Short mmCIF file of C-alpha atoms in Angstrom, two decimals:
data_model
loop_
_atom_site.label_atom_id
_atom_site.label_comp_id
_atom_site.label_asym_id
_atom_site.label_seq_id
_atom_site.Cartn_x
_atom_site.Cartn_y
_atom_site.Cartn_z
CA MET A 167 31.41 26.56 8.62
CA SER A 168 33.06 23.26 9.50
CA VAL A 169 36.52 22.78 8.05
CA GLU A 170 36.28 18.98 8.06
CA THR A 171 35.67 17.37 4.72
CA GLU A 172 34.62 13.94 5.94
CA PRO A 173 33.54 12.30 9.22
CA GLN A 174 36.47 11.13 11.32
CA ASP A 175 34.67 8.88 13.82
CA GLU A 176 31.26 7.74 15.07
CA LYS A 177 30.61 11.08 16.77
CA GLU A 178 31.27 13.01 13.56
CA LEU A 179 29.04 10.60 11.64
CA ASP A 180 26.22 11.22 14.13
CA ARG A 181 26.73 14.97 13.71
CA ALA A 182 26.61 14.64 9.94
CA THR A 183 23.40 12.62 10.17
CA ALA A 184 21.83 15.25 12.44
CA LEU A 185 22.68 18.00 9.93
CA MET A 186 21.15 15.94 7.15
CA MET A 187 17.95 15.71 9.21
CA VAL A 188 17.87 19.50 9.64
CA ASP A 189 18.26 19.89 5.90
CA SER A 190 15.53 17.29 5.30
CA ALA A 191 13.02 19.01 7.60
CA ALA A 192 13.64 22.48 6.18
CA ALA A 193 13.81 21.38 2.53
CA THR A 194 10.64 19.29 2.89
CA ALA A 195 8.75 22.30 4.27
CA VAL A 196 9.86 24.28 1.21
CA THR A 197 8.72 21.48 -1.11
CA ALA A 198 5.37 21.23 0.68
CA VAL A 199 4.44 24.83 -0.17
CA THR A 200 5.86 24.77 -3.71
CA SER A 201 4.23 21.55 -4.88
CA GLY A 202 1.27 19.26 -4.32
CA ILE A 203 -1.96 20.58 -2.84
CA VAL A 204 -0.63 24.05 -1.99
CA LEU A 205 0.76 24.62 -5.49
CA ALA A 206 -2.51 23.41 -7.06
CA ALA A 207 -4.48 25.78 -4.81
CA PHE A 208 -2.19 28.67 -5.76
CA ALA A 209 -2.55 27.88 -9.46
CA LEU A 210 -6.34 27.82 -9.13
CA TYR A 211 -6.20 31.14 -7.27
CA LEU A 212 -4.36 32.57 -10.30
CA GLY A 213 -7.03 31.15 -12.61
CA ALA A 214 -5.11 28.20 -14.06
CA SER A 215 -6.79 25.79 -16.47
CA ASN A 216 -6.62 22.00 -16.15
CA SER A 217 -3.86 21.86 -18.75
CA VAL A 218 -1.71 24.30 -16.76
CA ILE A 219 -2.27 22.33 -13.57
CA GLY A 220 -1.31 19.15 -15.44
CA LEU A 221 1.86 20.82 -16.69
CA LEU A 222 2.77 21.91 -13.17
CA ALA A 223 2.25 18.32 -11.96
CA ALA A 224 4.49 16.92 -14.71
CA LEU A 225 7.38 19.35 -14.20
CA PRO A 226 8.89 17.58 -11.13
CA PHE A 227 9.39 14.45 -13.22
CA LEU A 228 10.46 16.16 -16.43
CA THR A 229 13.05 18.39 -14.75
CA GLN A 230 14.84 15.28 -13.45
CA LEU A 231 16.29 15.02 -16.95
CA ILE A 232 18.61 17.85 -15.89
CA GLN A 233 20.53 15.22 -13.95
CA ALA A 234 22.12 14.18 -17.27
CA PRO A 235 24.27 17.35 -17.63
CA ALA A 236 24.64 17.49 -13.83
CA VAL A 237 26.60 14.22 -13.80
CA PRO A 238 29.67 15.54 -15.69
CA LEU A 239 29.49 18.71 -13.57
CA VAL A 240 29.82 16.66 -10.39
CA GLU A 241 32.48 14.41 -11.92
CA LYS A 242 34.51 17.41 -13.05
CA LEU A 243 34.30 19.64 -9.95
CA ARG A 244 34.13 16.70 -7.44
CA ARG A 245 32.75 19.02 -4.75
CA ARG A 246 29.30 17.68 -4.15
CA ARG A 247 28.60 19.77 -1.04
CA VAL A 248 29.30 23.03 -2.86
CA ILE A 249 27.27 21.99 -5.91
CA ALA A 250 24.27 20.84 -3.85
CA ALA A 251 24.25 23.92 -1.62
CA THR A 252 24.71 26.37 -4.51
CA ALA A 253 21.94 24.81 -6.61
CA ALA A 254 19.61 24.73 -3.58
CA PHE A 255 20.37 28.40 -2.81
CA CYS A 256 19.61 29.47 -6.38
CA ALA A 257 16.39 27.44 -6.39
CA ARG A 258 15.17 29.16 -3.20
CA LEU A 259 15.70 32.58 -4.80
CA ASN A 260 12.54 31.84 -6.79
CA LEU A 261 10.43 31.93 -3.62
CA PRO A 262 10.43 35.76 -3.31
CA ILE A 263 9.34 35.86 -6.96
CA MET A 264 6.41 33.55 -6.15
CA ALA A 265 5.52 35.81 -3.22
CA ALA A 266 5.49 38.79 -5.59
CA ILE A 267 3.25 36.87 -8.02
CA ALA A 268 0.81 36.29 -5.15
CA LEU A 269 0.73 39.95 -4.11
CA LEU A 270 0.55 41.61 -7.53
CA PRO A 271 -2.68 41.67 -9.59
CA HIS A 272 -2.74 38.39 -11.46
CA SER A 273 -3.37 37.85 -15.14
CA GLY A 274 -1.91 35.74 -17.93
CA TRP A 275 1.65 36.74 -17.08
CA SER A 276 1.20 35.45 -13.53
CA LEU A 277 0.70 31.86 -14.68
CA THR A 278 3.61 32.13 -17.09
CA ALA A 279 5.85 33.40 -14.30
CA LEU A 280 4.65 30.58 -12.02
CA VAL A 281 5.46 27.91 -14.62
CA VAL A 282 8.93 29.46 -15.14
CA THR A 283 9.66 29.51 -11.39
CA GLN A 284 8.58 25.88 -11.07
CA LEU A 285 10.76 24.96 -14.02
CA LEU A 286 13.77 26.64 -12.38
CA ILE A 287 13.04 25.13 -8.95
CA GLY A 288 12.72 21.65 -10.44
CA SER A 289 15.82 21.94 -12.63
CA LEU A 290 18.04 23.28 -9.85
CA GLY A 291 16.56 20.67 -7.51
CA ALA A 292 17.65 17.97 -9.94
CA VAL A 293 21.23 19.28 -9.77
CA THR A 294 21.03 19.26 -5.98
CA SER A 295 19.71 15.69 -5.97
CA CYS A 296 22.43 14.49 -8.34
CA ALA A 297 25.17 15.72 -6.02
CA TRP A 298 23.31 14.85 -2.80
CA ASN A 299 22.59 11.21 -3.69
CA SER A 300 26.22 10.47 -4.49
CA TRP A 301 27.31 12.38 -1.39
CA VAL A 302 25.02 10.39 0.94
CA ARG A 303 26.01 7.08 -0.69
CA ASP A 304 29.63 7.69 0.30
CA LEU A 305 28.85 9.33 3.66
CA ILE A 306 26.44 6.87 5.32
CA PRO A 307 27.70 3.30 5.96
CA GLU A 308 25.62 0.55 4.36
CA GLU A 309 24.66 -0.93 7.73
CA ARG A 310 23.10 2.41 8.74
CA LEU A 311 21.58 3.36 5.40
CA GLY A 312 18.17 1.83 6.06
CA ALA A 313 17.79 3.47 9.47
CA PHE A 314 18.98 6.81 8.05
CA THR A 315 16.53 6.70 5.15
CA ALA A 316 13.68 5.63 7.44
CA ARG A 317 14.38 8.43 9.92
CA ARG A 318 14.71 10.99 7.13
CA THR A 319 11.47 9.81 5.54
CA VAL A 320 9.66 10.01 8.90
CA VAL A 321 10.82 13.60 9.29
CA ALA A 322 9.83 14.48 5.72
CA THR A 323 6.42 12.83 6.02
CA ALA A 324 5.63 14.52 9.34
CA VAL A 325 6.68 17.92 8.03
CA THR A 326 4.69 17.50 4.80
CA LEU A 327 1.58 16.46 6.70
CA THR A 328 1.89 19.34 9.18
CA VAL A 329 2.54 22.00 6.54
CA THR A 330 -0.26 20.76 4.29
CA VAL A 331 -2.83 20.74 7.11
CA LEU A 332 -1.78 24.16 8.41
CA SER A 333 -1.83 25.59 4.90
CA GLY A 334 -5.31 24.23 4.28
CA LEU A 335 -6.63 25.64 7.55
CA SER A 336 -5.06 29.02 6.83
CA LEU A 337 -6.60 29.24 3.36
CA ASP A 338 -10.03 28.16 4.60
CA ARG A 339 -10.11 30.92 7.23
CA VAL A 340 -9.59 33.85 4.85
CA ALA A 341 -11.68 35.30 2.07
CA GLU A 342 -10.78 34.65 -1.55
CA ALA A 343 -9.54 38.23 -2.00
CA GLU A 344 -7.10 37.89 0.91
CA ARG A 345 -5.55 34.59 -0.11
CA GLY A 346 -2.77 36.32 -2.04
CA ILE A 347 -1.37 37.62 1.25
CA VAL A 348 -1.55 34.13 2.76
CA PHE A 349 0.26 32.59 -0.21
CA ALA A 350 2.91 35.31 -0.05
CA GLY A 351 3.37 34.49 3.64
CA PHE A 352 3.83 30.81 2.78
CA PHE A 353 6.55 31.56 0.26
CA GLY A 354 8.27 34.06 2.58
CA VAL A 355 8.51 31.51 5.41
CA ALA A 356 9.63 28.87 2.89
CA PHE A 357 12.47 31.16 1.79
CA VAL A 358 13.75 31.44 5.38
CA LEU A 359 13.54 27.67 5.84
CA GLY A 360 15.30 27.20 2.52
CA MET A 361 18.26 29.23 3.77
CA ILE A 362 18.39 27.06 6.91
CA SER A 363 18.53 24.02 4.64
CA VAL A 364 21.44 25.50 2.67
CA ALA A 365 23.32 26.31 5.90
CA ALA A 366 22.89 22.71 7.09
CA LEU A 367 24.22 21.37 3.79
CA LEU A 368 27.31 23.58 3.99
CA ARG A 369 28.10 22.28 7.49
CA THR A 370 27.72 18.61 6.61
CA PRO A 371 31.00 16.71 6.06
CA GLU A 372 31.72 15.31 2.60
CA PRO A 373 33.92 12.26 1.89
CA ALA A 374 36.45 12.91 -0.84
CA MET A 375 35.64 11.43 -4.23
CA PRO A 376 38.26 9.19 -5.86
CA PRO A 377 40.36 10.69 -8.68
CA PRO A 378 38.41 10.91 -11.95
CA ALA A 379 39.17 8.67 -14.88
CA PRO A 380 40.80 10.70 -17.68
CA GLY A 381 38.67 11.69 -20.65
CA VAL A 382 35.37 10.21 -19.42
CA SER A 383 32.38 11.50 -21.41
CA LEU A 384 28.79 11.86 -20.26
CA LEU A 385 27.69 9.07 -22.57
CA ARG A 386 30.28 6.72 -21.15
CA LEU A 387 29.38 7.66 -17.59
CA LEU A 388 25.69 6.93 -18.15
CA ARG A 389 26.50 3.82 -20.15
CA ALA A 390 28.38 2.24 -17.25
CA PRO A 391 25.27 1.57 -15.10
CA LEU A 392 23.52 -0.01 -18.09
CA ARG A 393 26.46 -2.36 -18.63
CA ASP A 394 26.18 -3.47 -15.02
CA GLU A 395 23.75 -6.36 -15.45
CA ASN A 396 22.38 -6.31 -11.91
CA PHE A 397 21.92 -2.54 -11.82
CA ARG A 398 20.32 -2.63 -15.26
CA ARG A 399 17.79 -5.13 -13.94
CA LEU A 400 17.15 -2.80 -11.01
CA ILE A 401 16.47 0.09 -13.42
CA PHE A 402 14.01 -2.07 -15.36
CA PHE A 403 12.20 -2.93 -12.14
CA LEU A 404 12.07 0.65 -10.85
CA SER A 405 10.94 1.99 -14.24
CA SER A 406 8.10 -0.50 -14.56
CA TRP A 407 7.15 0.08 -10.92
CA GLN A 408 7.04 3.87 -11.31
CA PHE A 409 4.97 3.57 -14.48
CA ALA A 410 2.47 1.23 -12.81
CA VAL A 411 2.10 3.33 -9.66
CA ASN A 412 1.86 6.68 -11.43
CA LEU A 413 -0.76 5.39 -13.82
CA ALA A 414 -3.14 5.29 -10.85
CA SER A 415 -1.96 7.55 -8.03
CA PRO A 416 -2.47 10.97 -9.77
CA PHE A 417 -6.15 10.12 -10.26
CA PHE A 418 -7.10 9.03 -6.74
CA THR A 419 -8.35 12.49 -5.79
CA VAL A 420 -10.30 12.79 -9.05
CA TYR A 421 -11.83 9.36 -8.42
CA PHE A 422 -12.92 10.17 -4.88
CA VAL A 423 -14.38 13.56 -5.76
CA THR A 424 -15.97 12.99 -9.19
CA GLN A 425 -16.90 9.30 -9.29
CA LEU A 426 -17.56 8.63 -5.58
CA ASN A 427 -18.78 12.20 -4.85
CA TYR A 428 -16.81 12.74 -1.63
CA PRO A 429 -15.97 16.28 -0.47
CA ILE A 430 -12.35 17.41 -0.65
CA THR A 431 -12.26 17.49 3.17
CA PHE A 432 -12.71 13.72 3.28
CA VAL A 433 -9.92 13.29 0.73
CA ILE A 434 -7.59 15.28 3.01
CA VAL A 435 -8.61 13.00 5.90
CA LEU A 436 -7.69 9.95 3.81
CA SER A 437 -4.32 11.50 2.99
CA ALA A 438 -3.68 12.23 6.67
CA VAL A 439 -4.59 8.65 7.65
CA SER A 440 -2.18 7.30 5.04
CA GLN A 441 0.63 9.61 6.18
CA VAL A 442 0.19 8.67 9.85
CA ALA A 443 0.28 4.96 8.98
CA ASN A 444 3.38 5.67 6.88
CA ILE A 445 5.19 7.30 9.79
CA ALA A 446 4.11 4.58 12.24
CA VAL A 447 5.83 1.74 10.37
CA LEU A 448 8.79 3.43 8.68
CA ARG A 449 11.26 2.59 11.42
CA ILE A 450 10.22 -1.06 11.26
CA TRP A 451 10.92 -1.17 7.53
CA GLY A 452 14.23 0.63 8.11
CA ARG A 453 15.39 -1.92 10.69
CA LEU A 454 14.39 -4.81 8.45
CA SER A 455 16.16 -3.37 5.39
CA ASP A 456 19.37 -3.00 7.41
CA ALA A 457 19.08 -6.44 8.99
CA PHE A 458 18.25 -8.27 5.75
CA SER A 459 17.89 -6.46 2.41
CA ASN A 460 15.79 -3.90 0.60
CA LYS A 461 14.68 -6.53 -1.89
CA SER A 462 13.26 -8.59 0.97
CA VAL A 463 11.30 -5.55 2.14
CA LEU A 464 9.99 -5.00 -1.39
CA HIS A 465 8.88 -8.63 -1.63
CA VAL A 466 6.36 -7.88 1.13
CA ALA A 467 5.59 -4.16 0.72
CA ALA A 468 5.26 -4.03 -3.08
CA PRO A 469 2.59 -6.78 -3.40
CA ALA A 470 0.70 -5.17 -0.51
CA TYR A 471 0.73 -1.83 -2.33
CA ILE A 472 -0.50 -3.44 -5.55
CA ILE A 473 -3.32 -5.16 -3.68
CA CYS A 474 -4.34 -1.77 -2.25
CA ILE A 475 -4.48 -0.23 -5.74
CA ALA A 476 -6.63 -3.09 -7.02
CA ALA A 477 -8.81 -2.92 -3.91
CA THR A 478 -9.50 0.76 -4.62
CA ALA A 479 -11.50 -0.31 -7.68
CA LEU A 480 -13.81 -2.30 -5.40
CA THR A 481 -14.86 0.87 -3.55
CA SER A 482 -17.48 1.71 -6.16
CA GLN A 483 -19.09 -1.72 -5.61
CA ILE A 484 -20.04 -0.85 -2.00
CA ASP A 485 -23.50 0.72 -1.88
CA ASP A 486 -23.64 1.59 1.83
CA ARG A 487 -22.10 5.05 2.22
CA GLN A 488 -20.82 4.60 5.76
CA LEU A 489 -19.37 1.18 5.01
CA GLN A 490 -17.73 2.62 1.90
CA ALA A 491 -16.10 5.44 3.90
CA ALA A 492 -14.89 2.99 6.56
CA TYR A 493 -13.49 0.76 3.82
CA LEU A 494 -11.55 3.68 2.32
CA ILE A 495 -10.11 4.65 5.70
CA ALA A 496 -8.97 1.07 6.41
CA LEU A 497 -7.59 0.82 2.87
CA HIS A 498 -5.54 3.99 3.35
CA VAL A 499 -4.04 2.63 6.55
CA ALA A 500 -2.78 -0.31 4.50
CA PHE A 501 -1.76 2.07 1.70
CA GLY A 502 0.37 4.13 4.06
CA ALA A 503 2.08 1.12 5.61
CA ALA A 504 2.86 -0.43 2.22
CA ALA A 505 3.99 2.90 0.73
CA ALA A 506 6.43 3.34 3.62
CA GLY A 507 8.16 0.08 2.77
CA THR A 508 8.20 0.54 -1.00
CA GLY A 509 9.32 4.16 -0.80
CA LEU A 510 12.17 3.44 1.58
CA ALA A 511 13.36 0.27 -0.14
CA THR A 512 13.25 1.63 -3.71
CA VAL A 513 15.44 4.58 -2.69
CA ASN A 514 17.74 2.46 -0.57
CA ILE A 515 18.31 -0.35 -3.03
CA ALA A 516 19.47 2.07 -5.74
CA LEU A 517 21.90 3.70 -3.31
CA LYS A 518 23.15 0.34 -2.06
CA LEU A 519 23.72 -1.27 -5.46
CA ALA A 520 25.52 1.81 -6.81
CA PRO A 521 29.27 1.32 -6.22
CA ARG A 522 31.03 3.71 -3.88
CA GLY A 523 32.88 6.46 -5.72
CA ALA A 524 30.81 5.97 -8.88
CA ALA A 525 27.35 6.50 -7.42
CA THR A 526 26.77 9.81 -9.25
CA ALA A 527 26.41 8.24 -12.70
CA TYR A 528 24.54 5.20 -11.41
CA ILE A 529 21.94 7.16 -9.47
CA ALA A 530 21.58 9.71 -12.27
CA ALA A 531 20.98 7.02 -14.91
CA ASN A 532 18.39 5.40 -12.67
CA THR A 533 16.67 8.73 -12.00
CA LEU A 534 16.58 9.71 -15.67
CA ILE A 535 14.96 6.50 -16.84
CA THR A 536 12.52 6.10 -13.96
CA SER A 537 11.50 9.77 -14.18
CA LEU A 538 10.59 9.34 -17.84
CA ALA A 539 8.49 6.31 -16.93
CA ALA A 540 6.84 8.17 -14.03
CA ALA A 541 6.08 11.23 -16.20
CA SER A 542 4.71 9.29 -19.16
CA ALA A 543 2.20 7.26 -17.10
CA PRO A 544 -0.13 10.12 -15.99
CA ILE A 545 0.16 11.76 -19.43
CA LEU A 546 -1.04 8.55 -21.11
CA GLY A 547 -3.67 8.18 -18.40
CA GLY A 548 -5.02 11.63 -19.13
CA LEU A 549 -5.12 10.95 -22.87
CA PHE A 550 -7.18 7.79 -22.40
CA ALA A 551 -9.46 9.18 -19.67
CA ASP A 552 -12.37 9.80 -22.07
CA PHE A 553 -11.93 6.35 -23.63
CA PHE A 554 -12.35 4.53 -20.32
CA ALA A 555 -15.11 6.88 -19.16
CA ALA A 556 -17.36 5.55 -21.94
CA ARG A 557 -16.69 1.87 -21.19
CA GLU A 558 -17.97 -0.55 -18.58
CA LEU A 559 -17.07 -4.13 -17.61
CA GLN A 560 -19.64 -6.22 -15.71
CA LEU A 561 -19.03 -9.48 -13.85
CA LEU A 562 -22.25 -11.30 -13.03
CA ILE A 563 -22.78 -14.64 -11.26
CA ARG A 564 -26.48 -15.50 -11.07
CA TRP A 565 -28.20 -18.47 -9.48
CA SER A 566 -31.42 -19.37 -11.27
CA GLN A 567 -34.12 -21.51 -9.68
CA PRO A 568 -37.86 -22.00 -10.19
CA GLY A 569 -39.63 -18.81 -9.25
CA ALA A 570 -36.57 -16.62 -8.59
CA ASP A 571 -33.16 -15.52 -9.86
CA VAL A 572 -30.51 -14.58 -7.31
CA ASP A 573 -27.48 -12.44 -8.18
CA VAL A 574 -24.65 -14.01 -6.20
CA LEU A 575 -22.08 -11.53 -7.53
CA HIS A 576 -22.58 -8.39 -9.60
CA TRP A 577 -19.60 -6.07 -10.13
CA ALA A 578 -19.57 -3.21 -12.62
CA PHE A 579 -16.24 -1.49 -13.35
CA ASN A 580 -16.10 1.77 -15.27
CA ASN A 581 -14.17 5.03 -15.68
CA TRP A 582 -11.27 5.24 -13.17
CA ASP A 583 -11.80 1.65 -11.96
CA PHE A 584 -10.04 0.49 -15.13
CA TYR A 585 -6.95 2.55 -14.25
CA PHE A 586 -6.57 0.89 -10.88
CA LEU A 587 -7.00 -2.63 -12.24
CA LEU A 588 -4.59 -1.96 -15.11
CA SER A 589 -2.12 -0.37 -12.69
CA ALA A 590 -2.29 -3.48 -10.51
CA LEU A 591 -1.59 -5.76 -13.48
CA LEU A 592 1.43 -3.67 -14.49
CA GLY A 593 2.56 -3.72 -10.86
CA LEU A 594 2.60 -7.52 -10.93
CA TYR A 595 4.92 -7.37 -13.93
CA ALA A 596 7.17 -4.96 -12.03
CA ILE A 597 7.33 -7.39 -9.10
CA HIS A 598 8.41 -10.08 -11.56
CA ARG A 599 11.25 -7.80 -12.68
CA LEU A 600 12.29 -7.47 -9.03
CA THR A 601 12.91 -11.21 -8.76
CA LEU A 602 15.76 -10.84 -11.28
CA VAL A 603 17.64 -8.31 -9.11
CA ARG A 604 20.34 -9.60 -6.77
CA GLU A 605 21.10 -8.01 -3.40
CA ALA A 606 23.19 -9.35 -0.54
CA GLY A 607 21.23 -10.46 2.52
CA GLU A 608 17.91 -11.20 0.84
CA ILE A 609 15.68 -13.83 2.47
CA GLU A 610 12.58 -15.75 1.45
CA GLN A 611 9.28 -13.92 1.25
CA MET A 612 7.56 -15.96 3.98
CA GLU A 613 10.49 -15.50 6.30
CA MET A 614 10.29 -11.75 5.70
CA VAL A 615 6.56 -11.84 6.50
CA HIS A 616 7.49 -13.56 9.77
CA GLN A 617 10.01 -10.82 10.54
CA VAL A 618 7.41 -8.11 9.84
CA MET A 619 4.94 -9.85 12.16
CA SER A 620 7.59 -10.16 14.86
CA GLU A 621 8.44 -6.46 14.62
CA ALA A 622 4.74 -5.53 14.75
CA ARG A 623 4.18 -7.70 17.82
CA ARG A 624 7.20 -6.18 19.51
CA VAL A 625 5.89 -2.66 18.88
CA VAL A 626 2.47 -3.63 20.25
CA ALA A 627 4.08 -5.20 23.32
CA ASN A 628 6.14 -2.06 23.98
CA LEU A 629 3.37 0.46 23.41
CA SER A 630 0.21 -1.13 24.76
CA PRO A 631 -0.56 -2.44 28.26
CA VAL A 632 -4.04 -3.48 27.12
CA ALA A 633 -4.65 -7.15 27.86
CA GLY A 634 -6.34 -7.78 24.54
CA LEU A 635 -3.41 -6.44 22.55
CA ARG A 636 -1.04 -8.45 24.73
CA THR A 637 -3.04 -11.55 23.81
CA MET A 638 -2.82 -10.68 20.12
CA GLN A 639 0.92 -10.18 20.48
CA ALA A 640 1.23 -13.64 22.04
CA PHE A 641 -0.89 -15.34 19.38
CA PRO A 642 0.97 -18.55 18.44
CA ALA A 643 0.93 -18.02 14.65
CA GLY A 644 4.39 -16.53 14.79
CA ARG A 645 5.63 -19.39 16.94
CA LEU A 646 4.16 -21.90 14.52
CA MET A 647 6.06 -20.24 11.69
CA GLU A 648 9.20 -20.21 13.82
CA ARG A 649 8.78 -23.91 14.58
CA ARG A 650 8.35 -24.56 10.87
CA ARG A 651 11.57 -22.68 10.16
CA ARG A 652 13.42 -24.71 12.83
CA ARG A 653 12.21 -27.97 11.30
CA ARG A 654 13.25 -26.96 7.79
CA PRO A 655 16.98 -27.78 8.27
CA GLU A 656 15.99 -31.17 9.73
CA ARG A 657 13.88 -31.99 6.66
CA GLU A 658 16.66 -30.85 4.35
CA ALA A 659 19.17 -33.04 6.20
CA GLU A 660 16.85 -36.05 5.91
CA GLN A 661 16.33 -35.45 2.19
CA GLN A 662 20.07 -35.14 1.64
CA ALA A 663 20.71 -38.40 3.52
CA LEU A 664 18.09 -40.20 1.42
CA ALA A 665 19.62 -38.82 -1.79
CA GLU A 666 23.09 -40.00 -0.77
CA ALA A 667 21.75 -43.43 0.12
CA ALA A 668 20.02 -43.69 -3.26
CA ALA A 669 23.22 -42.71 -5.04
CA GLU A 670 25.30 -45.44 -3.38
CA PRO A 671 25.92 -48.54 -5.58
CA ALA A 672 23.93 -51.60 -4.61
#
């Protein structure tokens, strides 16, 4: 184990970043087999009902409330590395229990034991996150935070995609009676990877926390971020954003399978397309967030994500099956690219606006409130599912003439379509809340669009020798925007001169 407590120079900082990446890869692999598709498949193998599956899906959000008592623990002990590694180690001890559940004959007790293990994993994970977020905020310099988060997210996304695909292939190749052995193998490998993650955490340097203020209570610690006007505005934005997004995203799979009648294999293909697009553009978003601001990234990525959610409701209006599938694939490319920017920037902006040395309480308060918003959205969505299923909204534009009536436009929205449209409307409100947040380095939205286009053209120029793509890269739209930006100071100078001339006495 390293005896250093904090990085001494650039080389040590690079070493610390590398260890964080090892932890990210290993921990993400553990999460991939203890949540999401794999966990749902395991629950179904044990005979879980829809209510149990819903409970398992809600636990990751609900257990984030454990960050409230974790804050005074971190503030009192002030040893974030030890706290994070210990909590992670204890959480991974549940993996052998899950393996035993898979191997033993399953009945009612199996599902109870699974829910308990997920509750413990989520709760201990919240303690780890509380210490880890504050630790990273003090460890990584602000000018490298965007690149670090982007690289870490790329690693996590690639690992999640790989593990999910391999898990699905493994389960499809065995009979139902033999799946218990496969699940037990998953959890056994995850336990080994979890220990590698803990070892990486223990070797990562930790900057010393400043001395604690005497007699600080939990309530006062959590009250401090809410008294910070700018951070309070950030919490309002993130809460409304999480509510809007999670009102729709948990029901995408249900929508594709039940309303559009696609096989689950096609849904996995859509997920893979989105993840690949996510990985492809993450580094671009990371560079832009470091060069400008996370808010500037959100001004482009968040509206794009909201448009994608609203556009999902239009899928049911396409009658041609092949065209509909192509539309969904193209839409998920855009989904992945937009999700990469929003995911990176929402994490980064909270870390950046939390003051050094006091990040524990700030990040915890943000996580508590946004987790409640994220957890309540799918619960409310499930409660109103039957209500929307029995309703339909039609938009009809008809041209009538002698001898014939022509339907120019005929859209019919029902069932899950309402969720996506409502989610998009709430997302627009969240974007309005973002405009009230202040972050150093932010630029205008159109200028950020220009920067995104420039980065995309640069990537195309570096990766593709194809003449057609070269021509696209050289398309003068970017130059026109650049020319417009160069002329802007000239116009402003002329307007200022005219105003001064008008103000002079005759």
